[in-house]
PDB file of C-alpha atoms in Angstrom:
ATOM      1  CA  MET A   1       3.213   0.454   8.269  1.00 74.00           C
ATOM      2  CA  TYR A   2       4.737   0.500   4.819  1.00 88.00           C
ATOM      3  CA  ILE A   3       2.636   0.574   1.632  1.00 95.00           C
ATOM      4  CA  SER A   4       4.249   0.283  -1.786  1.00 96.00           C
ATOM      5  CA  LYS A   5       3.388   0.112  -5.473  1.00 98.00           C
ATOM      6  CA  THR A   6       5.919  -1.205  -7.987  1.00 97.00           C
ATOM      7  CA  LEU A   7       5.790  -1.863 -11.725  1.00 97.00           C
ATOM      8  CA  GLY A   8       7.913  -4.852 -12.666  1.00 96.00           C
ATOM      9  CA  ARG A   9       8.249  -8.362 -13.981  1.00 94.00           C
ATOM     10  CA  PHE A  10       7.065 -10.690 -11.246  1.00 92.00           C
ATOM     11  CA  ASN A  11       6.909 -13.813 -13.441  1.00 87.00           C
ATOM     12  CA  LEU A  12      10.294 -14.970 -14.722  1.00 88.00           C
ATOM     13  CA  ILE A  13       8.674 -16.860 -17.602  1.00 91.00           C
ATOM     14  CA  SER A  14       6.935 -13.789 -19.030  1.00 89.00           C
ATOM     15  CA  ASN A  15       8.104 -10.334 -20.098  1.00 91.00           C
ATOM     16  CA  GLU A  16       4.741  -8.917 -19.039  1.00 95.00           C
ATOM     17  CA  LYS A  17       4.944  -6.110 -16.498  1.00 96.00           C
ATOM     18  CA  ARG A  18       2.467  -5.935 -13.654  1.00 97.00           C
ATOM     19  CA  TRP A  19       1.746  -3.593 -10.769  1.00 98.00           C
ATOM     20  CA  GLN A  20       2.394  -4.973  -7.312  1.00 97.00           C
ATOM     21  CA  VAL A  21       0.646  -3.289  -4.399  1.00 98.00           C
ATOM     22  CA  GLY A  22       1.816  -4.465  -1.030  1.00 96.00           C
ATOM     23  CA  MET A  23       1.856  -3.664   2.650  1.00 95.00           C
ATOM     24  CA  LEU A  24       4.407  -4.596   5.270  1.00 93.00           C
ATOM     25  CA  MET A  25       2.200  -5.462   8.196  1.00 89.00           C
ATOM     26  CA  PRO A  26       2.961  -4.904  11.905  1.00 84.00           C
ATOM     27  CA  ASP A  27       3.682  -8.632  12.311  1.00 87.00           C
ATOM     28  CA  GLY A  28       6.547  -8.259   9.814  1.00 92.00           C
ATOM     29  CA  LYS A  29       4.777 -10.129   7.010  1.00 91.00           C
ATOM     30  CA  PHE A  30       4.278  -8.663   3.550  1.00 94.00           C
ATOM     31  CA  LEU A  31       0.838  -8.878   1.930  1.00 94.00           C
ATOM     32  CA  SER A  32       0.618  -8.067  -1.777  1.00 95.00           C
ATOM     33  CA  GLU A  33      -1.246  -8.646  -5.012  1.00 96.00           C
ATOM     34  CA  LEU A  34      -0.647  -7.980  -8.718  1.00 96.00           C
ATOM     35  CA  TRP A  35      -2.578  -5.949 -11.318  1.00 97.00           C
ATOM     36  CA  PRO A  36      -2.051  -5.766 -15.107  1.00 96.00           C
ATOM     37  CA  GLU A  37       0.125  -2.896 -16.320  1.00 96.00           C
ATOM     38  CA  ASP A  38      -2.859  -1.141 -17.923  1.00 97.00           C
ATOM     39  CA  GLU A  39      -4.868  -1.314 -14.649  1.00 96.00           C
ATOM     40  CA  GLU A  40      -2.582   0.743 -12.396  1.00 97.00           C
ATOM     41  CA  PRO A  41      -4.124   0.903  -8.929  1.00 97.00           C
ATOM     42  CA  ASP A  42      -4.327   4.339  -7.316  1.00 96.00           C
ATOM     43  CA  ILE A  43      -2.957   4.102  -3.782  1.00 97.00           C
ATOM     44  CA  ASP A  44      -1.928   7.729  -3.187  1.00 95.00           C
ATOM     45  CA  GLY A  45      -3.337   8.822   0.146  1.00 94.00           C
ATOM     46  CA  VAL A  46      -5.195   5.532   0.554  1.00 97.00           C
ATOM     47  CA  PRO A  47      -5.259   4.101   4.108  1.00 97.00           C
ATOM     48  CA  PRO A  48      -4.351   0.483   4.919  1.00 96.00           C
ATOM     49  CA  SER A  49      -7.987  -0.544   5.436  1.00 96.00           C
ATOM     50  CA  VAL A  50      -8.777   0.381   1.817  1.00 97.00           C
ATOM     51  CA  ILE A  51      -5.597  -1.318   0.537  1.00 97.00           C
ATOM     52  CA  LEU A  52      -6.751  -4.489   2.316  1.00 96.00           C
ATOM     53  CA  GLU A  53     -10.100  -4.228   0.503  1.00 96.00           C
ATOM     54  CA  MET A  54      -8.316  -3.750  -2.840  1.00 97.00           C
ATOM     55  CA  ILE A  55      -6.141  -6.815  -2.274  1.00 96.00           C
ATOM     56  CA  GLU A  56      -9.110  -8.881  -1.099  1.00 96.00           C
ATOM     57  CA  LYS A  57     -11.178  -7.895  -4.152  1.00 96.00           C
ATOM     58  CA  ARG A  58      -8.275  -8.792  -6.444  1.00 96.00           C
ATOM     59  CA  LEU A  59      -7.796 -12.172  -4.736  1.00 94.00           C
ATOM     60  CA  ASN A  60     -11.486 -12.947  -5.119  1.00 93.00           C
ATOM     61  CA  SER A  61     -11.400 -12.071  -8.824  1.00 93.00           C
ATOM     62  CA  TYR A  62      -9.273 -15.116  -9.667  1.00 90.00           C
ATOM     63  CA  LEU A  63     -10.862 -18.397 -10.697  1.00 90.00           C
ATOM     64  CA  PHE A  64      -7.982 -20.205  -8.999  1.00 89.00           C
ATOM     65  CA  LYS A  65      -5.299 -18.785  -6.712  1.00 86.00           C
ATOM     66  CA  SER A  66      -3.006 -20.858  -4.542  1.00 88.00           C
ATOM     67  CA  ASP A  67      -2.910 -19.685  -0.923  1.00 89.00           C
ATOM     68  CA  ARG A  68      -6.056 -17.581  -1.431  1.00 90.00           C
ATOM     69  CA  ASP A  69      -7.653 -18.951   1.730  1.00 92.00           C
ATOM     70  CA  LYS A  70      -4.503 -18.259   3.735  1.00 92.00           C
ATOM     71  CA  ASP A  71      -4.266 -14.694   2.384  1.00 91.00           C
ATOM     72  CA  LEU A  72      -7.971 -14.043   2.999  1.00 94.00           C
ATOM     73  CA  ALA A  73      -7.575 -15.278   6.582  1.00 93.00           C
ATOM     74  CA  ARG A  74      -4.649 -12.883   7.060  1.00 93.00           C
ATOM     75  CA  ILE A  75      -6.738 -10.021   5.638  1.00 94.00           C
ATOM     76  CA  ALA A  76      -9.588 -10.878   8.025  1.00 95.00           C
ATOM     77  CA  ALA A  77      -7.177 -10.823  10.973  1.00 93.00           C
ATOM     78  CA  TYR A  78      -5.683  -7.499   9.874  1.00 93.00           C
ATOM     79  CA  ARG A  79      -9.162  -6.059   9.318  1.00 93.00           C
ATOM     80  CA  GLU A  80      -9.836  -6.494  13.041  1.00 94.00           C
ATOM     81  CA  GLN A  81      -7.002  -3.988  13.563  1.00 93.00           C
ATOM     82  CA  ALA A  82      -8.041  -1.686  10.695  1.00 95.00           C
ATOM     83  CA  GLU A  83      -8.755   1.327  12.886  1.00 96.00           C
ATOM     84  CA  GLN A  84      -5.353   1.088  14.583  1.00 95.00           C
ATOM     85  CA  LEU A  85      -3.587   0.472  11.252  1.00 94.00           C
ATOM     86  CA  ASP A  86      -5.246   3.526   9.690  1.00 97.00           C
ATOM     87  CA  ASP A  87      -4.380   5.616  12.746  1.00 97.00           C
ATOM     88  CA  ALA A  88      -0.704   4.572  12.694  1.00 94.00           C
ATOM     89  CA  TRP A  89      -0.538   5.164   8.923  1.00 94.00           C
ATOM     90  CA  ALA A  90      -2.119   8.634   9.210  1.00 96.00           C
ATOM     91  CA  ARG A  91       0.213   9.644  12.049  1.00 96.00           C
ATOM     92  CA  ALA A  92       3.258   8.470  10.077  1.00 94.00           C
ATOM     93  CA  LYS A  93       2.092  10.377   6.972  1.00 95.00           C
ATOM     94  CA  ILE A  94       1.514  13.565   8.980  1.00 97.00           C
ATOM     95  CA  ALA A  95       4.994  13.299  10.511  1.00 97.00           C
ATOM     96  CA  GLN A  96       6.493  12.647   7.058  1.00 95.00           C
ATOM     97  CA  TYR A  97       4.820  15.720   5.557  1.00 96.00           C
ATOM     98  CA  GLU A  98       5.781  17.884   8.539  1.00 98.00           C
ATOM     99  CA  ARG A  99       9.444  16.857   8.079  1.00 98.00           C
ATOM    100  CA  LEU A 100       9.196  17.620   4.358  1.00 97.00           C
ATOM    101  CA  ALA A 101       7.657  21.042   5.041  1.00 96.00           C
ATOM    102  CA  ASN A 102      10.401  21.844   7.555  1.00 95.00           C
ATOM    103  CA  ASN A 103      13.098  20.753   5.096  1.00 96.00           C
ATOM    104  CA  LEU A 104      11.623  22.957   2.355  1.00 95.00           C
ATOM    105  CA  ARG A 105      11.431  26.109   4.497  1.00 93.00           C
ATOM    106  CA  CYS A 106      15.096  26.924   3.827  1.00 92.00           C
ATOM    107  CA  TYR A 107      14.230  27.456   0.140  1.00 94.00           C
ATOM    108  CA  LEU A 108      11.620  30.146   0.824  1.00 93.00           C
ATOM    109  CA  VAL A 109      12.618  33.724  -0.020  1.00 91.00           C
ATOM    110  CA  SER A 110      10.957  34.949   3.157  1.00 80.00           C
ATOM    111  CA  GLU A 111       9.133  33.279   5.999  1.00 69.00           C
ATOM    112  CA  ASP A 112       6.082  35.438   5.131  1.00 68.00           C
ATOM    113  CA  ALA A 113       5.707  33.481   1.871  1.00 55.00           C
ATOM    114  CA  ALA A 114       4.785  30.427   3.914  1.00 56.00           C
TER     115      ALA A 114
END
């Protein structure tokens, strides 16, 4: 489970920057949506089930969006696995933070400071 947020130009015709929030799903497909630069989405510590809701809400906010029905169907299918996705995400985050904590221990003056 990989969740990302990137600020960039996603329309070659425009110089306008937008935020892209996306998730690489277990089936290998990437699901993402864009937000205006001044509406930066907060995804820090947010589980996949909530990211799916954010993307779905954004999709539904458009008057017209090609492939909306296809993307909403994918979200519905992923939502059936939301508990497992959140569990896998949480386990990966815990392991990531444990590795970071272990890597930082060598910089402590004494082990008692931890």
